[in-house]
Amino acid sequence: MNRQKYNLTATHLLEYLYCPRFTYYEHVLSIPENQEKRFKVLKGRDSHQELKKLNLKYLRKKLGVIEKKIDVYLSGNSGIRGIVDEILFIEDGTAAPLDYKYAQYKGKVFRTYKTQVVFYGQLIKDNYGVPVKKGFIVYTRSKNKLVEIPIKDKDYEELKKIIGSLQDIIINCKYPKPTSIKRRCSDCCYRNICEKNI
């Protein structure tokens, strides 16, 4: 199978960052995770829809936004695709993704969140040909707090490596090492079949 023909989504990315074995069990062995039954997932989806209705005409003028697009499906040059919650076009000629999270802001941005913003930034660059040097996250459980995420060249390079590793697992059926963060294992839907100690 050609690597370019396997289009990865932000969900693939987040699962891989949680644990590479998650990717293997779901996308190589086709064992579903059934996340749609989780309360936080359902609540997060509802929250997304409510905010999008409220923000249809709202421009973030303090950020220099001159135009925005909502719920934009994009596919990229490196075998990635996804729906960006909002694309903000800024007066300096750049663009930025904005992503809503059903989460509280506790003073730091998780790696998974930042990598997802970089993922959307790459999609915007591929499709609109404009620089993307930052993105934004709205934390809906912290009174819609807006947090700016700088995006550097090294972040795009790191994304490229992650995409390569993901495609290697899925396309070449490579069995990866598990996450090094052991506390994730207790809440994992694959914990009963995972050989954690290999």
Coordinates of N, CA and C in Angstrom, one line a residue:
M1 N 0.8 -1.2 0.0 CA 0.0 0.0 0.0 C 0.9 1.2 0.0
N2 N 0.5 2.2 -0.8 CA 1.3 3.5 -0.9 C 1.0 4.3 0.3
R3 N 2.1 4.9 1.0 CA 1.9 5.7 2.2 C 0.9 6.9 1.9
Q4 N 1.0 7.5 0.7 CA 0.2 8.7 0.4 C -1.3 8.3 0.3
K5 N -1.6 7.0 0.1 CA -3.0 6.7 -0.1 C -3.7 6.4 1.3
Y6 N -2.9 6.4 2.4 CA -3.5 6.2 3.7 C -3.6 7.5 4.3
N7 N -4.8 8.1 4.3 CA -5.0 9.4 4.9 C -5.3 9.4 6.4
L8 N -4.4 10.1 7.1 CA -4.5 10.1 8.6 C -5.3 11.3 9.0
T9 N -6.1 11.1 10.1 CA -6.9 12.1 10.7 C -6.3 12.6 12.0
A10 N -6.9 13.7 12.6 CA -6.4 14.1 13.9 C -6.7 13.0 14.9
T11 N -7.8 12.3 14.7 CA -8.1 11.2 15.7 C -7.0 10.1 15.7
H12 N -6.5 9.7 14.5 CA -5.3 8.8 14.4 C -4.2 9.4 15.2
L13 N -3.9 10.7 15.0 CA -2.8 11.3 15.7 C -2.9 11.3 17.2
L14 N -4.1 11.6 17.7 CA -4.3 11.7 19.2 C -4.2 10.3 19.8
E15 N -4.8 9.3 19.1 CA -4.7 7.9 19.6 C -3.2 7.4 19.7
Y16 N -2.5 7.8 18.6 CA -1.0 7.4 18.6 C -0.3 8.1 19.7
L17 N -0.6 9.3 20.0 CA 0.1 10.1 21.1 C -0.2 9.5 22.4
Y18 N -1.5 9.0 22.5 CA -1.9 8.4 23.8 C -1.1 7.2 24.0
C19 N -1.1 6.3 23.0 CA -0.3 5.1 23.1 C -0.2 4.5 21.6
P20 N 1.0 4.3 21.1 CA 1.1 3.7 19.8 C 0.4 2.4 19.6
R21 N 0.3 1.6 20.7 CA -0.4 0.3 20.6 C -1.9 0.5 20.3
F22 N -2.4 1.6 20.8 CA -3.8 2.0 20.5 C -4.1 2.0 19.0
T23 N -3.1 2.6 18.3 CA -3.2 2.7 16.8 C -3.2 1.2 16.3
Y24 N -2.3 0.4 16.8 CA -2.2 -0.9 16.2 C -3.4 -1.8 16.4
Y25 N -4.0 -1.7 17.7 CA -5.2 -2.5 17.9 C -6.4 -2.1 17.1
E26 N -6.5 -0.8 17.0 CA -7.7 -0.3 16.3 C -7.6 -0.3 14.8
H27 N -6.4 0.1 14.3 CA -6.3 0.2 12.8 C -5.6 -0.9 12.1
V28 N -4.9 -1.8 12.8 CA -4.3 -2.9 12.2 C -5.1 -4.2 12.4
L29 N -5.5 -4.4 13.7 CA -6.3 -5.5 14.1 C -7.8 -5.3 14.0
S30 N -8.2 -4.0 13.7 CA -9.6 -3.6 13.6 C -10.5 -4.0 14.8
I31 N -9.9 -3.8 16.0 CA -10.7 -3.9 17.2 C -11.2 -2.6 17.6
P32 N -12.5 -2.3 17.6 CA -13.0 -1.0 17.8 C -12.8 -0.6 19.3
E33 N -12.7 0.7 19.5 CA -12.5 1.2 20.9 C -13.8 1.7 21.5
N34 N -14.8 1.9 20.7 CA -16.2 2.3 21.2 C -16.1 3.6 22.0
Q35 N -15.3 4.6 21.7 CA -15.3 5.8 22.4 C -16.5 6.6 22.4
E36 N -17.4 6.4 21.4 CA -18.6 7.2 21.3 C -19.5 7.0 22.5
K37 N -19.3 6.0 23.3 CA -20.1 5.8 24.5 C -19.6 6.6 25.7
R38 N -18.4 7.2 25.6 CA -17.9 7.9 26.7 C -18.6 9.2 26.9
F39 N -18.9 9.6 28.2 CA -19.6 10.8 28.5 C -18.9 12.0 28.0
K40 N -17.6 12.1 28.3 CA -16.8 13.3 27.9 C -16.8 13.5 26.4
V41 N -16.7 12.4 25.6 CA -16.7 12.5 24.2 C -18.1 13.1 23.7
L42 N -19.2 12.5 24.3 CA -20.5 13.0 23.9 C -20.7 14.4 24.3
K43 N -20.3 14.8 25.5 CA -20.5 16.2 26.0 C -19.7 17.1 25.1
G44 N -18.5 16.7 24.8 CA -17.6 17.5 24.0 C -18.2 17.8 22.6
R45 N -18.8 16.8 22.0 CA -19.4 17.0 20.7 C -20.6 18.0 20.8
D46 N -21.4 17.9 21.8 CA -22.5 18.8 22.0 C -22.0 20.2 22.2
S47 N -21.0 20.4 23.0 CA -20.4 21.7 23.3 C -19.9 22.3 22.0
H48 N -19.2 21.5 21.1 CA -18.7 22.0 19.8 C -19.9 22.6 19.0
Q49 N -21.0 21.9 18.9 CA -22.1 22.3 18.1 C -22.7 23.6 18.6
E50 N -22.8 23.7 20.0 CA -23.4 24.9 20.6 C -22.5 26.1 20.3
L51 N -21.2 26.0 20.5 CA -20.3 27.1 20.3 C -20.3 27.5 18.8
K52 N -20.3 26.6 17.9 CA -20.3 27.0 16.5 C -21.5 27.8 16.1
K53 N -22.7 27.4 16.7 CA -23.9 28.2 16.4 C -23.7 29.6 16.9
L54 N -23.1 29.8 18.1 CA -22.9 31.1 18.6 C -21.9 32.0 17.9
N55 N -20.9 31.3 17.3 CA -19.7 32.0 16.8 C -19.8 32.1 15.2
L56 N -20.9 31.9 14.6 CA -21.0 31.9 13.2 C -20.5 33.3 12.6
K57 N -20.9 34.4 13.2 CA -20.5 35.7 12.7 C -19.5 36.4 13.5
Y58 N -19.0 35.8 14.5 CA -18.1 36.4 15.4 C -16.7 36.4 14.9
L59 N -16.1 37.6 14.7 CA -14.7 37.8 14.3 C -13.9 38.2 15.5
R60 N -12.7 37.6 15.7 CA -11.8 37.9 16.8 C -10.9 39.0 16.4
K61 N -11.5 40.2 16.5 CA -10.8 41.4 16.0 C -9.6 41.8 16.8
K62 N -9.6 41.4 18.1 CA -8.4 41.7 18.9 C -7.2 40.9 18.4
L63 N -7.4 39.8 17.7 CA -6.3 39.0 17.2 C -6.0 39.4 15.7
G64 N -6.6 40.4 15.2 CA -6.4 40.9 13.9 C -7.0 40.0 12.8
V65 N -8.1 39.3 13.2 CA -8.8 38.4 12.2 C -9.6 39.2 11.2
I66 N -9.4 39.0 10.0 CA -10.2 39.7 8.9 C -11.2 38.8 8.3
E67 N -11.0 37.5 8.4 CA -12.0 36.5 7.8 C -11.8 35.2 8.5
K68 N -12.9 34.4 8.6 CA -12.8 33.1 9.2 C -13.7 32.1 8.4
K69 N -13.3 30.9 8.5 CA -14.1 29.8 7.9 C -14.3 28.8 9.0
I70 N -15.5 28.2 9.0 CA -15.9 27.3 10.0 C -16.1 25.9 9.5
D71 N -15.7 24.9 10.3 CA -15.9 23.4 9.9 C -15.4 23.2 8.5
V72 N -14.1 23.4 8.2 CA -13.6 23.2 6.9 C -12.9 21.9 6.8
Y73 N -13.3 21.1 5.8 CA -12.7 19.8 5.5 C -11.5 20.0 4.6
L74 N -10.3 19.6 5.0 CA -9.1 19.7 4.2 C -8.3 18.4 4.1
S75 N -7.7 18.2 3.0 CA -6.7 17.1 2.9 C -5.4 17.7 2.5
G76 N -4.3 17.0 3.0 CA -3.0 17.6 2.8 C -2.1 16.8 1.9
N77 N -0.9 17.4 1.6 CA 0.1 16.7 0.7 C 0.8 15.5 1.4
S78 N 0.8 15.4 2.7 CA 1.6 14.4 3.4 C 0.7 13.2 3.8
G79 N -0.5 13.1 3.2 CA -1.4 12.0 3.6 C -2.2 12.2 4.9
I80 N -2.6 13.5 5.1 CA -3.4 13.8 6.3 C -4.7 14.5 5.8
R81 N -5.7 14.4 6.6 CA -7.0 15.1 6.3 C -7.7 15.3 7.6
G82 N -8.7 16.3 7.6 CA -9.4 16.6 8.8 C -10.3 17.8 8.6
I83 N -11.2 18.0 9.7 CA -12.0 19.1 9.7 C -11.5 20.1 10.7
V84 N -11.2 21.3 10.3 CA -10.7 22.3 11.2 C -11.9 23.1 11.7
D85 N -12.0 23.2 13.1 CA -13.1 23.9 13.7 C -13.3 25.4 13.1
E86 N -12.2 26.1 13.1 CA -12.2 27.5 12.5 C -10.8 27.7 11.9
I87 N -10.8 28.3 10.7 CA -9.6 28.9 10.2 C -9.7 30.4 10.2
L88 N -8.7 31.0 10.9 CA -8.7 32.4 11.1 C -7.7 33.0 10.1
F89 N -8.1 33.9 9.3 CA -7.2 34.6 8.4 C -6.9 36.0 9.0
I90 N -5.6 36.2 9.2 CA -5.1 37.4 10.0 C -4.6 38.5 9.1
E91 N -4.7 39.7 9.5 CA -4.3 40.9 8.7 C -2.9 40.9 8.3
D92 N -2.0 40.2 9.0 CA -0.6 40.1 8.6 C -0.3 39.2 7.4
G93 N -1.3 38.5 6.9 CA -1.1 37.6 5.8 C -1.0 36.2 6.2
T94 N -1.0 35.9 7.5 CA -0.9 34.5 8.0 C -2.3 34.0 8.2
A95 N -2.4 32.7 8.6 CA -3.7 32.1 9.0 C -3.4 31.3 10.2
A96 N -4.4 30.9 11.0 CA -4.3 30.1 12.2 C -5.5 29.2 12.4
P97 N -5.2 28.0 12.8 CA -6.4 27.1 13.2 C -6.8 27.5 14.6
L98 N -8.1 27.3 14.8 CA -8.7 27.5 16.2 C -9.5 26.2 16.5
D99 N -9.2 25.6 17.6 CA -9.8 24.3 18.0 C -10.5 24.5 19.3
Y100 N -11.7 23.9 19.4 CA -12.5 24.0 20.7 C -12.2 22.7 21.4
K101 N -11.9 22.8 22.7 CA -11.7 21.6 23.6 C -12.7 21.7 24.7
Y102 N -13.4 20.5 25.0 CA -14.2 20.4 26.1 C -13.3 20.0 27.3
A103 N -12.6 21.0 27.8 CA -11.6 20.8 28.8 C -11.4 22.1 29.6
Q104 N -10.7 22.0 30.8 CA -10.4 23.1 31.6 C -8.9 23.4 31.3
Y105 N -8.6 24.7 31.3 CA -7.2 25.2 31.2 C -6.6 25.2 32.6
K106 N -5.5 24.5 32.7 CA -4.8 24.5 34.0 C -3.4 25.0 34.0
G107 N -3.2 26.0 33.1 CA -1.9 26.7 33.1 C -0.9 26.1 32.1
K108 N -1.2 25.0 31.5 CA -0.3 24.4 30.5 C -1.1 23.7 29.4
V109 N -0.5 23.7 28.2 CA -1.2 23.0 27.1 C -0.6 21.6 26.9
F110 N -1.4 20.6 26.9 CA -1.0 19.2 26.7 C -0.3 19.1 25.3
R111 N 0.6 18.1 25.3 CA 1.3 17.9 24.0 C 0.3 17.4 22.9
T112 N -0.7 16.6 23.3 CA -1.6 16.2 22.3 C -2.4 17.3 21.7
Y113 N -2.8 18.3 22.5 CA -3.5 19.5 22.0 C -2.6 20.3 21.1
K114 N -1.4 20.5 21.5 CA -0.5 21.3 20.6 C -0.2 20.6 19.3
T115 N 0.0 19.3 19.4 CA 0.3 18.6 18.1 C -0.9 18.6 17.2
Q116 N -2.1 18.5 17.8 CA -3.3 18.6 16.9 C -3.4 20.0 16.2
V117 N -3.0 21.1 17.0 CA -3.0 22.4 16.4 C -2.0 22.5 15.2
V118 N -0.8 21.9 15.4 CA 0.2 21.8 14.4 C -0.3 21.1 13.2
F119 N -1.0 20.0 13.4 CA -1.6 19.1 12.4 C -2.6 20.0 11.5
Y120 N -3.5 20.7 12.2 CA -4.4 21.6 11.4 C -3.6 22.7 10.7
G121 N -2.5 23.2 11.4 CA -1.7 24.2 10.7 C -1.1 23.7 9.4
Q122 N -0.7 22.5 9.4 CA -0.1 21.9 8.2 C -1.2 21.8 7.1
L123 N -2.4 21.4 7.5 CA -3.5 21.3 6.5 C -3.8 22.7 5.9
I124 N -3.8 23.7 6.7 CA -4.0 25.0 6.2 C -2.9 25.5 5.3
K125 N -1.7 25.2 5.6 CA -0.5 25.6 4.8 C -0.6 24.9 3.4
D126 N -1.0 23.6 3.5 CA -1.1 22.8 2.2 C -2.2 23.3 1.3
N127 N -3.3 23.8 1.9 CA -4.4 24.1 1.1 C -4.5 25.6 0.7
Y128 N -4.0 26.5 1.5 CA -4.1 27.9 1.3 C -2.8 28.6 0.9
G129 N -1.7 27.9 1.1 CA -0.4 28.4 0.7 C 0.0 29.7 1.5
V130 N -0.5 29.8 2.7 CA -0.1 30.9 3.6 C 0.7 30.4 4.8
P131 N 1.5 31.3 5.4 CA 2.2 30.8 6.6 C 1.3 30.6 7.8
V132 N 1.5 29.6 8.6 CA 0.8 29.4 9.8 C 1.8 29.3 10.9
K133 N 1.9 30.4 11.7 CA 2.9 30.5 12.8 C 2.3 30.3 14.2
K134 N 1.0 30.2 14.2 CA 0.4 30.0 15.5 C -1.0 29.4 15.3
G135 N -1.6 28.9 16.4 CA -2.9 28.4 16.4 C -3.5 28.8 17.8
F136 N -4.8 28.5 17.9 CA -5.5 28.8 19.2 C -6.4 27.7 19.6
I137 N -6.5 27.6 21.0 CA -7.4 26.6 21.6 C -8.4 27.4 22.5
V138 N -9.7 27.0 22.4 CA -10.7 27.5 23.3 C -11.0 26.4 24.2
Y139 N -10.8 26.7 25.5 CA -11.1 25.7 26.6 C -12.5 26.0 27.1
T140 N -13.5 25.2 26.7 CA -14.9 25.5 26.9 C -15.3 25.4 28.4
R141 N -14.5 24.6 29.1 CA -14.9 24.4 30.6 C -14.1 25.4 31.4
S142 N -13.4 26.4 30.8 CA -12.8 27.5 31.6 C -13.3 28.8 31.0
K143 N -14.6 28.9 30.9 CA -15.3 30.1 30.4 C -14.8 30.5 29.0
N144 N -14.6 29.5 28.2 CA -14.1 29.7 26.8 C -12.8 30.5 26.7
K145 N -11.9 30.1 27.6 CA -10.6 30.8 27.6 C -9.9 30.5 26.3
L146 N -9.3 31.5 25.7 CA -8.6 31.4 24.5 C -7.1 31.4 24.8
V147 N -6.4 30.4 24.3 CA -4.9 30.2 24.5 C -4.2 30.2 23.2
E148 N -3.2 31.0 23.0 CA -2.5 31.1 21.8 C -1.3 30.0 21.8
I149 N -1.1 29.3 20.7 CA -0.1 28.3 20.6 C 0.9 28.7 19.5
P150 N 2.1 29.0 19.9 CA 3.1 29.3 18.8 C 3.4 28.0 18.0
I151 N 3.6 28.1 16.7 CA 4.0 27.0 15.9 C 5.3 27.3 15.2
K152 N 6.4 26.5 15.5 CA 7.7 26.7 14.9 C 8.0 25.7 13.8
D153 N 9.0 25.9 13.1 CA 9.4 24.9 12.0 C 9.7 23.6 12.6
K154 N 10.3 23.5 13.8 CA 10.6 22.3 14.5 C 9.3 21.5 14.8
D155 N 8.2 22.2 15.1 CA 6.9 21.5 15.4 C 6.4 20.8 14.1
Y156 N 6.6 21.5 13.0 CA 6.2 20.8 11.7 C 7.1 19.6 11.4
E157 N 8.4 19.7 11.7 CA 9.3 18.6 11.5 C 8.9 17.4 12.4
E158 N 8.5 17.7 13.7 CA 8.1 16.7 14.6 C 6.8 16.0 14.1
L159 N 5.9 16.8 13.6 CA 4.7 16.3 13.1 C 5.0 15.3 11.9
K160 N 5.9 15.6 11.1 CA 6.3 14.8 9.9 C 6.8 13.4 10.4
K161 N 7.5 13.4 11.5 CA 8.1 12.2 12.1 C 6.9 11.3 12.7
I162 N 6.0 12.0 13.3 CA 4.8 11.3 13.9 C 4.0 10.6 12.8
I163 N 3.8 11.4 11.7 CA 3.0 10.9 10.6 C 3.7 9.6 10.0
G164 N 5.0 9.7 9.9 CA 5.8 8.6 9.3 C 5.6 7.4 10.2
S165 N 5.7 7.5 11.5 CA 5.6 6.4 12.5 C 4.2 5.8 12.4
L166 N 3.2 6.7 12.4 CA 1.8 6.2 12.3 C 1.6 5.4 11.1
Q167 N 2.0 5.9 9.9 CA 1.9 5.2 8.7 C 2.6 3.9 8.7
D168 N 3.8 3.8 9.3 CA 4.5 2.6 9.4 C 3.8 1.5 10.2
I169 N 3.1 1.9 11.3 CA 2.3 1.0 12.1 C 1.1 0.4 11.2
I170 N 0.4 1.4 10.6 CA -0.8 1.0 9.9 C -0.6 0.3 8.6
I171 N 0.3 0.8 7.8 CA 0.6 0.2 6.5 C 1.4 -1.0 6.5
N172 N 2.4 -1.0 7.4 CA 3.4 -2.2 7.5 C 3.0 -3.1 8.6
C173 N 1.9 -2.9 9.3 CA 1.4 -3.7 10.4 C 2.5 -3.9 11.5
K174 N 3.2 -2.8 11.8 CA 4.3 -2.9 12.7 C 3.8 -2.8 14.2
Y175 N 4.2 -3.7 15.0 CA 3.7 -3.8 16.4 C 4.6 -2.9 17.2
P176 N 4.1 -1.7 17.7 CA 4.9 -0.8 18.4 C 5.1 -1.0 19.9
K177 N 6.0 -0.3 20.5 CA 6.2 -0.3 21.9 C 5.0 0.4 22.5
P178 N 4.6 0.1 23.8 CA 3.5 0.8 24.4 C 3.9 2.2 24.9
T179 N 3.0 2.9 25.4 CA 3.3 4.2 26.0 C 4.2 4.0 27.2
S180 N 5.0 5.0 27.5 CA 5.9 4.9 28.7 C 5.1 5.4 29.9
I181 N 4.0 6.0 29.7 CA 3.2 6.6 30.8 C 2.2 5.5 31.3
K182 N 2.6 4.7 32.3 CA 1.9 3.5 32.7 C 0.5 3.8 33.3
R183 N 0.2 5.0 33.8 CA -1.1 5.2 34.4 C -2.2 5.2 33.3
R184 N -1.8 5.4 32.0 CA -2.7 5.4 30.9 C -3.3 4.0 30.7
C185 N -2.5 3.0 31.1 CA -2.9 1.6 30.9 C -4.2 1.2 31.6
S186 N -4.4 1.8 32.8 CA -5.5 1.4 33.7 C -6.8 1.8 33.1
D187 N -6.8 2.9 32.3 CA -8.1 3.4 31.7 C -8.2 3.0 30.2
C188 N -7.3 2.2 29.7 CA -7.3 1.8 28.3 C -8.3 0.7 28.0
C189 N -9.0 0.9 26.9 CA -10.0 -0.2 26.5 C -9.3 -1.4 26.0
Y190 N -8.0 -1.4 25.7 CA -7.3 -2.5 25.2 C -6.4 -3.2 26.3
R191 N -6.6 -2.8 27.5 CA -5.6 -3.3 28.6 C -5.7 -4.8 28.8
N192 N -6.8 -5.4 28.4 CA -6.9 -6.9 28.6 C -6.2 -7.7 27.6
I193 N -5.9 -7.1 26.4 CA -5.2 -7.8 25.4 C -3.8 -7.3 25.1
C194 N -3.4 -6.3 25.8 CA -2.1 -5.7 25.5 C -1.0 -6.4 26.3
E195 N 0.1 -6.7 25.5 CA 1.3 -7.3 26.2 C 2.2 -6.1 26.6
K196 N 1.8 -5.5 27.8 CA 2.5 -4.3 28.2 C 3.9 -4.4 28.5
N197 N 4.4 -5.6 28.8 CA 5.7 -5.8 29.3 C 6.7 -6.2 28.2
I198 N 6.3 -6.2 27.0 CA 7.2 -6.6 25.9 C 8.1 -5.4 25.6

